[in-house]
Amino acid sequence: MPEKILVVEDEPSLQETLVYNLEKQGYDVQAVGDGRLALEAARARTPDLIVLDIMLPGLDGFEVCKILRKEMTVPILMLTARDDEIDRVVGLEVGADDYLTKPFSMRELLARVKAQLRRAQIIREEMGKIKTTETEELHKVLTFGTLSIDQTRREVTQEGQVVPLKPQEYNLLVFFAEHKGQMLSREFILERVWGWDYIGDSRTVDVHVRWLRQKIEKDAASPERIVTVRGGGYRFEG
Ligand code: CA
């Protein structure tokens, strides 16, 4: 069965181009041109991925993303027209999995779509494995002082309290934890955590690090766990 993609874009020529290129890759594509129809289509059809424009008539992409986030775990790739929207797009409030800034190439879009679908597949497989290992009561837990990462449950706790993390924040934290003490460049993090096989936009890493710090650092303004390496990237100190 081909993977189902919902395209939400009100500009007819771009919508047509997106549908054409995604169908050419073998995806099962449905397209709508406004936010309310996007909600209806997502609920009716449970797509494997949603490509969501921000500026839409009726309900905008931010609202659509916020609502769907509460209802389903589908990867959402947002299309932004302005750089200053990016923080909101990947921020906690909206919580898109990835974004592209217009104008973008179809090659870039297809690479992101593929990466998100692959990531969702890996998470599903991991969830499947969790069920098996849980019955065996084998928990793989990484501990750093008051911070615990239970890789079996995909659950992070700080001083015994569960820290709510989005899937990509969790993946990033585990990646840091597995490379404790190493300087990690933004490009390397992008490649390994986001699965981008080309130089992407490293601000994605910065934004996610900022959100992670707000959740796991005592003082996000002077981080002790995830430190910035000047001119380099980041290093997880534990
Ligand atoms: Ca638009």
PDB file of C-alpha atoms and ligand atoms in Angstrom:
ATOM      1  CA  MET A   1       0.000   0.000   0.000  1.00  0.00           C
ATOM      2  CA  PRO A   2       1.438   3.399  -0.973  1.00  0.00           C
ATOM      3  CA  GLU A   3       1.925   5.902   1.836  1.00  0.00           C
ATOM      4  CA  LYS A   4      -0.825   8.504   2.060  1.00  0.00           C
ATOM      5  CA  ILE A   5       0.108  12.171   1.921  1.00  0.00           C
ATOM      6  CA  LEU A   6      -2.234  15.090   2.540  1.00  0.00           C
ATOM      7  CA  VAL A   7      -1.209  18.332   0.828  1.00  0.00           C
ATOM      8  CA  VAL A   8      -2.700  21.538   2.240  1.00  0.00           C
ATOM      9  CA  GLU A   9      -1.909  24.477  -0.026  1.00  0.00           C
ATOM     10  CA  ASP A  10      -4.302  27.118  -1.296  1.00  0.00           C
ATOM     11  CA  GLU A  11      -2.192  28.364  -4.175  1.00  0.00           C
ATOM     12  CA  PRO A  12      -3.436  26.304  -7.156  1.00  0.00           C
ATOM     13  CA  SER A  13      -0.192  26.131  -9.145  1.00  0.00           C
ATOM     14  CA  LEU A  14       1.911  25.106  -6.143  1.00  0.00           C
ATOM     15  CA  GLN A  15      -0.717  22.609  -5.017  1.00  0.00           C
ATOM     16  CA  GLU A  16      -0.714  21.080  -8.491  1.00  0.00           C
ATOM     17  CA  THR A  17       3.091  20.897  -8.595  1.00  0.00           C
ATOM     18  CA  LEU A  18       3.235  19.249  -5.172  1.00  0.00           C
ATOM     19  CA  VAL A  19       0.591  16.675  -6.073  1.00  0.00           C
ATOM     20  CA  TYR A  20       2.248  15.919  -9.404  1.00  0.00           C
ATOM     21  CA  ASN A  21       5.699  15.375  -7.909  1.00  0.00           C
ATOM     22  CA  LEU A  22       4.522  13.354  -4.922  1.00  0.00           C
ATOM     23  CA  GLU A  23       2.335  11.127  -7.094  1.00  0.00           C
ATOM     24  CA  LYS A  24       5.273  10.579  -9.415  1.00  0.00           C
ATOM     25  CA  GLN A  25       7.118   9.122  -6.391  1.00  0.00           C
ATOM     26  CA  GLY A  26       4.280   6.648  -5.935  1.00  0.00           C
ATOM     27  CA  TYR A  27       2.550   8.282  -2.958  1.00  0.00           C
ATOM     28  CA  ASP A  28      -1.212   8.298  -2.594  1.00  0.00           C
ATOM     29  CA  VAL A  29      -1.885  12.057  -2.524  1.00  0.00           C
ATOM     30  CA  GLN A  30      -4.939  14.080  -1.542  1.00  0.00           C
ATOM     31  CA  ALA A  31      -4.910  17.886  -1.731  1.00  0.00           C
ATOM     32  CA  VAL A  32      -7.088  20.542  -0.115  1.00  0.00           C
ATOM     33  CA  GLY A  33      -6.901  24.324  -0.184  1.00  0.00           C
ATOM     34  CA  ASP A  34      -8.079  25.487   3.231  1.00  0.00           C
ATOM     35  CA  GLY A  35      -7.572  24.776   6.900  1.00  0.00           C
ATOM     36  CA  ARG A  36     -10.996  23.423   7.801  1.00  0.00           C
ATOM     37  CA  LEU A  37     -10.971  20.972   4.907  1.00  0.00           C
ATOM     38  CA  ALA A  38      -7.480  19.947   6.025  1.00  0.00           C
ATOM     39  CA  LEU A  39      -8.811  18.931   9.448  1.00  0.00           C
ATOM     40  CA  GLU A  40     -11.678  16.983   7.867  1.00  0.00           C
ATOM     41  CA  ALA A  41      -9.376  15.215   5.418  1.00  0.00           C
ATOM     42  CA  ALA A  42      -6.793  14.354   8.082  1.00  0.00           C
ATOM     43  CA  ARG A  43      -9.451  12.870  10.366  1.00  0.00           C
ATOM     44  CA  ALA A  44     -11.181  10.947   7.585  1.00  0.00           C
ATOM     45  CA  ARG A  45      -8.099   9.585   5.917  1.00  0.00           C
ATOM     46  CA  THR A  46      -5.372   9.344   8.605  1.00  0.00           C
ATOM     47  CA  PRO A  47      -2.504  10.227   6.255  1.00  0.00           C
ATOM     48  CA  ASP A  48       1.081   9.080   6.850  1.00  0.00           C
ATOM     49  CA  LEU A  49       2.356  12.622   6.382  1.00  0.00           C
ATOM     50  CA  ILE A  50       0.909  16.120   5.965  1.00  0.00           C
ATOM     51  CA  VAL A  51       2.472  18.917   3.918  1.00  0.00           C
ATOM     52  CA  LEU A  52       0.919  22.033   5.428  1.00  0.00           C
ATOM     53  CA  ASP A  53       1.116  25.609   4.203  1.00  0.00           C
ATOM     54  CA  ILE A  54       0.869  28.350   6.867  1.00  0.00           C
ATOM     55  CA  MET A  55      -1.044  31.054   5.036  1.00  0.00           C
ATOM     56  CA  LEU A  56      -4.421  29.497   4.328  1.00  0.00           C
ATOM     57  CA  PRO A  57      -7.949  30.864   4.107  1.00  0.00           C
ATOM     58  CA  GLY A  58     -10.172  30.223   7.125  1.00  0.00           C
ATOM     59  CA  LEU A  59      -7.975  28.425   9.607  1.00  0.00           C
ATOM     60  CA  ASP A  60      -4.233  28.991   9.151  1.00  0.00           C
ATOM     61  CA  GLY A  61      -1.542  26.298   9.175  1.00  0.00           C
ATOM     62  CA  PHE A  62      -0.499  27.100  12.764  1.00  0.00           C
ATOM     63  CA  GLU A  63      -4.017  26.385  14.031  1.00  0.00           C
ATOM     64  CA  VAL A  64      -4.397  23.265  11.902  1.00  0.00           C
ATOM     65  CA  CYS A  65      -1.084  21.902  13.185  1.00  0.00           C
ATOM     66  CA  LYS A  66      -1.931  22.629  16.836  1.00  0.00           C
ATOM     67  CA  ILE A  67      -5.286  20.877  16.564  1.00  0.00           C
ATOM     68  CA  LEU A  68      -3.942  17.822  14.716  1.00  0.00           C
ATOM     69  CA  ARG A  69      -1.025  17.465  17.144  1.00  0.00           C
ATOM     70  CA  LYS A  70      -3.521  16.784  19.911  1.00  0.00           C
ATOM     71  CA  GLU A  71      -5.345  14.169  17.859  1.00  0.00           C
ATOM     72  CA  MET A  72      -2.687  12.228  15.958  1.00  0.00           C
ATOM     73  CA  THR A  73       1.052  11.617  15.680  1.00  0.00           C
ATOM     74  CA  VAL A  74       1.300  12.120  11.906  1.00  0.00           C
ATOM     75  CA  PRO A  75       4.519  13.862  10.770  1.00  0.00           C
ATOM     76  CA  ILE A  76       3.769  17.434   9.689  1.00  0.00           C
ATOM     77  CA  LEU A  77       6.024  19.274   7.241  1.00  0.00           C
ATOM     78  CA  MET A  78       5.166  22.966   7.183  1.00  0.00           C
ATOM     79  CA  LEU A  79       5.672  25.396   4.337  1.00  0.00           C
ATOM     80  CA  THR A  80       6.637  28.857   5.521  1.00  0.00           C
ATOM     81  CA  ALA A  81       6.936  32.021   3.497  1.00  0.00           C
ATOM     82  CA  ARG A  82       8.844  33.999   6.106  1.00  0.00           C
ATOM     83  CA  ASP A  83      11.974  33.335   8.156  1.00  0.00           C
ATOM     84  CA  ASP A  84      10.429  34.820  11.295  1.00  0.00           C
ATOM     85  CA  GLU A  85       7.776  32.089  11.350  1.00  0.00           C
ATOM     86  CA  ILE A  86      10.325  29.320  11.863  1.00  0.00           C
ATOM     87  CA  ASP A  87      10.595  29.545  15.657  1.00  0.00           C
ATOM     88  CA  ARG A  88       6.819  29.225  15.970  1.00  0.00           C
ATOM     89  CA  VAL A  89       6.676  26.408  13.446  1.00  0.00           C
ATOM     90  CA  VAL A  90       9.043  24.071  15.276  1.00  0.00           C
ATOM     91  CA  GLY A  91       8.212  25.443  18.725  1.00  0.00           C
ATOM     92  CA  LEU A  92       6.198  23.561  21.290  1.00  0.00           C
ATOM     93  CA  GLU A  93       3.010  25.495  20.732  1.00  0.00           C
ATOM     94  CA  VAL A  94       2.699  24.455  17.088  1.00  0.00           C
ATOM     95  CA  GLY A  95       5.054  21.491  16.979  1.00  0.00           C
ATOM     96  CA  ALA A  96       5.679  20.760  13.317  1.00  0.00           C
ATOM     97  CA  ASP A  97       8.233  18.013  12.641  1.00  0.00           C
ATOM     98  CA  ASP A  98       9.988  19.894   9.893  1.00  0.00           C
ATOM     99  CA  TYR A  99       9.585  22.905   7.637  1.00  0.00           C
ATOM    100  CA  LEU A 100      10.618  24.313   4.296  1.00  0.00           C
ATOM    101  CA  THR A 101      10.922  27.997   3.496  1.00  0.00           C
ATOM    102  CA  LYS A 102       9.419  29.110   0.191  1.00  0.00           C
ATOM    103  CA  PRO A 103      10.698  29.040  -2.457  1.00  0.00           C
ATOM    104  CA  PHE A 104      12.056  25.508  -2.226  1.00  0.00           C
ATOM    105  CA  SER A 105      13.014  22.920  -4.813  1.00  0.00           C
ATOM    106  CA  MET A 106      10.912  19.815  -5.362  1.00  0.00           C
ATOM    107  CA  ARG A 107      14.051  17.746  -4.834  1.00  0.00           C
ATOM    108  CA  GLU A 108      14.389  19.261  -1.368  1.00  0.00           C
ATOM    109  CA  LEU A 109      10.729  18.694  -0.566  1.00  0.00           C
ATOM    110  CA  LEU A 110      10.861  15.055  -1.653  1.00  0.00           C
ATOM    111  CA  ALA A 111      13.995  14.484   0.455  1.00  0.00           C
ATOM    112  CA  ARG A 112      12.274  15.899   3.542  1.00  0.00           C
ATOM    113  CA  VAL A 113       9.118  13.888   2.921  1.00  0.00           C
ATOM    114  CA  LYS A 114      11.168  10.724   2.594  1.00  0.00           C
ATOM    115  CA  ALA A 115      13.168  11.482   5.751  1.00  0.00           C
ATOM    116  CA  GLN A 116      10.018  12.118   7.806  1.00  0.00           C
ATOM    117  CA  LEU A 117       8.308   8.963   6.581  1.00  0.00           C
ATOM    118  CA  ARG A 118      11.427   6.937   7.345  1.00  0.00           C
ATOM    119  CA  ARG A 119      11.639   8.430  10.840  1.00  0.00           C
ATOM    120  CA  ALA A 120       7.984   7.668  11.527  1.00  0.00           C
ATOM    121  CA  GLN A 121       8.602   4.104  10.399  1.00  0.00           C
ATOM    122  CA  ILE A 122      11.592   3.758  12.760  1.00  0.00           C
ATOM    123  CA  ILE A 123       9.510   5.081  15.675  1.00  0.00           C
ATOM    124  CA  ARG A 124       6.720   2.599  14.883  1.00  0.00           C
ATOM    125  CA  GLU A 125       9.242  -0.237  14.803  1.00  0.00           C
ATOM    126  CA  GLU A 126      10.744   0.908  18.103  1.00  0.00           C
ATOM    127  CA  MET A 127       7.302   1.077  19.670  1.00  0.00           C
ATOM    128  CA  GLY A 128       6.732  -2.483  18.480  1.00  0.00           C
ATOM    129  CA  LYS A 129       9.980  -3.573  20.121  1.00  0.00           C
ATOM    130  CA  ILE A 130       9.070  -1.774  23.345  1.00  0.00           C
ATOM    131  CA  LYS A 131       5.992  -3.933  23.733  1.00  0.00           C
ATOM    132  CA  THR A 132       8.144  -7.048  23.514  1.00  0.00           C
ATOM    133  CA  THR A 133      10.854  -5.883  25.891  1.00  0.00           C
ATOM    134  CA  GLU A 134       8.398  -4.479  28.400  1.00  0.00           C
ATOM    135  CA  THR A 135       6.954  -7.885  28.957  1.00  0.00           C
ATOM    136  CA  GLU A 136      10.489  -9.093  29.589  1.00  0.00           C
ATOM    137  CA  GLU A 137      10.981  -6.194  32.004  1.00  0.00           C
ATOM    138  CA  LEU A 138      14.207  -5.177  30.342  1.00  0.00           C
ATOM    139  CA  HIS A 139      14.568  -1.461  30.662  1.00  0.00           C
ATOM    140  CA  LYS A 140      17.453   0.395  29.096  1.00  0.00           C
ATOM    141  CA  VAL A 141      17.897   3.525  31.203  1.00  0.00           C
ATOM    142  CA  LEU A 142      20.536   6.233  30.826  1.00  0.00           C
ATOM    143  CA  THR A 143      21.060   8.324  33.946  1.00  0.00           C
ATOM    144  CA  PHE A 144      22.800  11.694  34.271  1.00  0.00           C
ATOM    145  CA  GLY A 145      22.441  12.997  37.809  1.00  0.00           C
ATOM    146  CA  THR A 146      18.776  13.854  38.274  1.00  0.00           C
ATOM    147  CA  LEU A 147      18.028  13.219  34.605  1.00  0.00           C
ATOM    148  CA  SER A 148      16.910   9.769  33.452  1.00  0.00           C
ATOM    149  CA  ILE A 149      16.229   8.575  29.936  1.00  0.00           C
ATOM    150  CA  ASP A 150      14.245   5.338  29.793  1.00  0.00           C
ATOM    151  CA  GLN A 151      14.847   4.142  26.240  1.00  0.00           C
ATOM    152  CA  THR A 152      12.428   1.292  26.583  1.00  0.00           C
ATOM    153  CA  ARG A 153       9.531   3.548  27.456  1.00  0.00           C
ATOM    154  CA  ARG A 154      10.901   6.531  25.507  1.00  0.00           C
ATOM    155  CA  GLU A 155      10.356   8.482  28.692  1.00  0.00           C
ATOM    156  CA  VAL A 156      12.519  11.180  30.246  1.00  0.00           C
ATOM    157  CA  THR A 157      12.359  12.138  33.910  1.00  0.00           C
ATOM    158  CA  GLN A 158      13.986  14.980  35.805  1.00  0.00           C
ATOM    159  CA  GLU A 159      14.043  14.600  39.601  1.00  0.00           C
ATOM    160  CA  GLY A 160      11.441  11.881  39.226  1.00  0.00           C
ATOM    161  CA  GLN A 161       9.042  14.061  37.232  1.00  0.00           C
ATOM    162  CA  VAL A 162       8.229  13.076  33.654  1.00  0.00           C
ATOM    163  CA  VAL A 163       9.508  15.677  31.180  1.00  0.00           C
ATOM    164  CA  PRO A 164       7.096  15.942  28.233  1.00  0.00           C
ATOM    165  CA  LEU A 165       9.202  15.811  25.075  1.00  0.00           C
ATOM    166  CA  LYS A 166       8.175  15.786  21.454  1.00  0.00           C
ATOM    167  CA  PRO A 167       9.530  12.786  19.482  1.00  0.00           C
ATOM    168  CA  GLN A 168      12.257  14.819  17.801  1.00  0.00           C
ATOM    169  CA  GLU A 169      13.348  16.416  21.102  1.00  0.00           C
ATOM    170  CA  TYR A 170      13.583  12.949  22.595  1.00  0.00           C
ATOM    171  CA  ASN A 171      15.624  11.681  19.644  1.00  0.00           C
ATOM    172  CA  LEU A 172      17.962  14.658  19.949  1.00  0.00           C
ATOM    173  CA  LEU A 173      18.427  14.131  23.692  1.00  0.00           C
ATOM    174  CA  VAL A 174      19.207  10.438  23.232  1.00  0.00           C
ATOM    175  CA  PHE A 175      21.687  11.316  20.501  1.00  0.00           C
ATOM    176  CA  PHE A 176      23.391  13.769  22.869  1.00  0.00           C
ATOM    177  CA  ALA A 177      23.358  11.209  25.684  1.00  0.00           C
ATOM    178  CA  GLU A 178      24.951   8.573  23.479  1.00  0.00           C
ATOM    179  CA  HIS A 179      27.728  11.032  22.567  1.00  0.00           C
ATOM    180  CA  LYS A 180      28.385  12.468  26.011  1.00  0.00           C
ATOM    181  CA  GLY A 181      31.437  14.728  26.130  1.00  0.00           C
ATOM    182  CA  GLN A 182      31.828  14.894  22.352  1.00  0.00           C
ATOM    183  CA  MET A 183      31.607  18.102  20.361  1.00  0.00           C
ATOM    184  CA  LEU A 184      28.802  17.637  17.852  1.00  0.00           C
ATOM    185  CA  SER A 185      28.490  20.008  14.911  1.00  0.00           C
ATOM    186  CA  ARG A 186      25.040  21.193  13.831  1.00  0.00           C
ATOM    187  CA  GLU A 187      25.520  19.511  10.452  1.00  0.00           C
ATOM    188  CA  PHE A 188      26.402  16.186  12.053  1.00  0.00           C
ATOM    189  CA  ILE A 189      23.374  16.415  14.357  1.00  0.00           C
ATOM    190  CA  LEU A 190      21.112  17.265  11.413  1.00  0.00           C
ATOM    191  CA  GLU A 191      22.398  14.337   9.429  1.00  0.00           C
ATOM    192  CA  ARG A 192      22.140  11.819  12.244  1.00  0.00           C
ATOM    193  CA  VAL A 193      19.009  12.940  14.088  1.00  0.00           C
ATOM    194  CA  TRP A 194      16.973  14.373  11.220  1.00  0.00           C
ATOM    195  CA  GLY A 195      18.291  11.996   8.604  1.00  0.00           C
ATOM    196  CA  TRP A 196      19.091  14.751   6.155  1.00  0.00           C
ATOM    197  CA  ASP A 197      21.644  13.556   3.671  1.00  0.00           C
ATOM    198  CA  TYR A 198      22.542  17.070   2.564  1.00  0.00           C
ATOM    199  CA  ILE A 199      23.355  20.358   4.284  1.00  0.00           C
ATOM    200  CA  GLY A 200      20.067  21.478   5.763  1.00  0.00           C
ATOM    201  CA  ASP A 201      19.129  24.514   7.786  1.00  0.00           C
ATOM    202  CA  SER A 202      21.079  24.270  11.045  1.00  0.00           C
ATOM    203  CA  ARG A 203      18.684  26.636  12.824  1.00  0.00           C
ATOM    204  CA  THR A 204      16.425  23.612  13.230  1.00  0.00           C
ATOM    205  CA  VAL A 205      19.054  22.193  15.603  1.00  0.00           C
ATOM    206  CA  ASP A 206      19.386  25.476  17.505  1.00  0.00           C
ATOM    207  CA  VAL A 207      15.638  25.772  17.993  1.00  0.00           C
ATOM    208  CA  HIS A 208      15.323  22.203  19.265  1.00  0.00           C
ATOM    209  CA  VAL A 209      18.298  22.640  21.584  1.00  0.00           C
ATOM    210  CA  ARG A 210      16.646  25.767  22.981  1.00  0.00           C
ATOM    211  CA  TRP A 211      13.437  23.864  23.698  1.00  0.00           C
ATOM    212  CA  LEU A 212      15.317  20.947  25.232  1.00  0.00           C
ATOM    213  CA  ARG A 213      17.256  23.293  27.489  1.00  0.00           C
ATOM    214  CA  GLN A 214      14.055  24.854  28.750  1.00  0.00           C
ATOM    215  CA  LYS A 215      12.913  21.420  29.796  1.00  0.00           C
ATOM    216  CA  ILE A 216      16.021  19.777  31.209  1.00  0.00           C
ATOM    217  CA  GLU A 217      18.290  22.592  32.403  1.00  0.00           C
ATOM    218  CA  LYS A 218      18.000  24.202  35.836  1.00  0.00           C
ATOM    219  CA  ASP A 219      18.558  27.543  34.146  1.00  0.00           C
ATOM    220  CA  ALA A 220      18.079  27.490  30.377  1.00  0.00           C
ATOM    221  CA  ALA A 221      19.958  30.802  30.107  1.00  0.00           C
ATOM    222  CA  SER A 222      23.165  29.255  31.494  1.00  0.00           C
ATOM    223  CA  PRO A 223      22.955  25.602  30.435  1.00  0.00           C
ATOM    224  CA  GLU A 224      25.075  23.010  32.198  1.00  0.00           C
ATOM    225  CA  ARG A 225      23.929  19.863  30.399  1.00  0.00           C
ATOM    226  CA  ILE A 226      23.886  20.906  26.739  1.00  0.00           C
ATOM    227  CA  VAL A 227      26.641  23.470  26.294  1.00  0.00           C
ATOM    228  CA  THR A 228      27.370  25.515  23.207  1.00  0.00           C
ATOM    229  CA  VAL A 229      30.833  25.066  21.742  1.00  0.00           C
ATOM    230  CA  ARG A 230      31.879  28.373  20.240  1.00  0.00           C
ATOM    231  CA  GLY A 231      32.215  28.109  16.474  1.00  0.00           C
ATOM    232  CA  GLY A 232      31.516  24.391  16.669  1.00  0.00           C
ATOM    233  CA  GLY A 233      28.201  23.082  17.800  1.00  0.00           C
ATOM    234  CA  TYR A 234      27.065  21.486  21.037  1.00  0.00           C
ATOM    235  CA  ARG A 235      28.416  19.169  23.678  1.00  0.00           C
ATOM    236  CA  PHE A 236      26.395  17.115  26.157  1.00  0.00           C
ATOM    237  CA  GLU A 237      28.015  17.244  29.593  1.00  0.00           C
ATOM    238  CA  GLY A 238      25.594  14.888  31.251  1.00  0.00           C
TER     239      GLY A 238
HETATM  240 CA    CA B   1      -0.838  29.927   1.096  1.00  0.00          CA
END
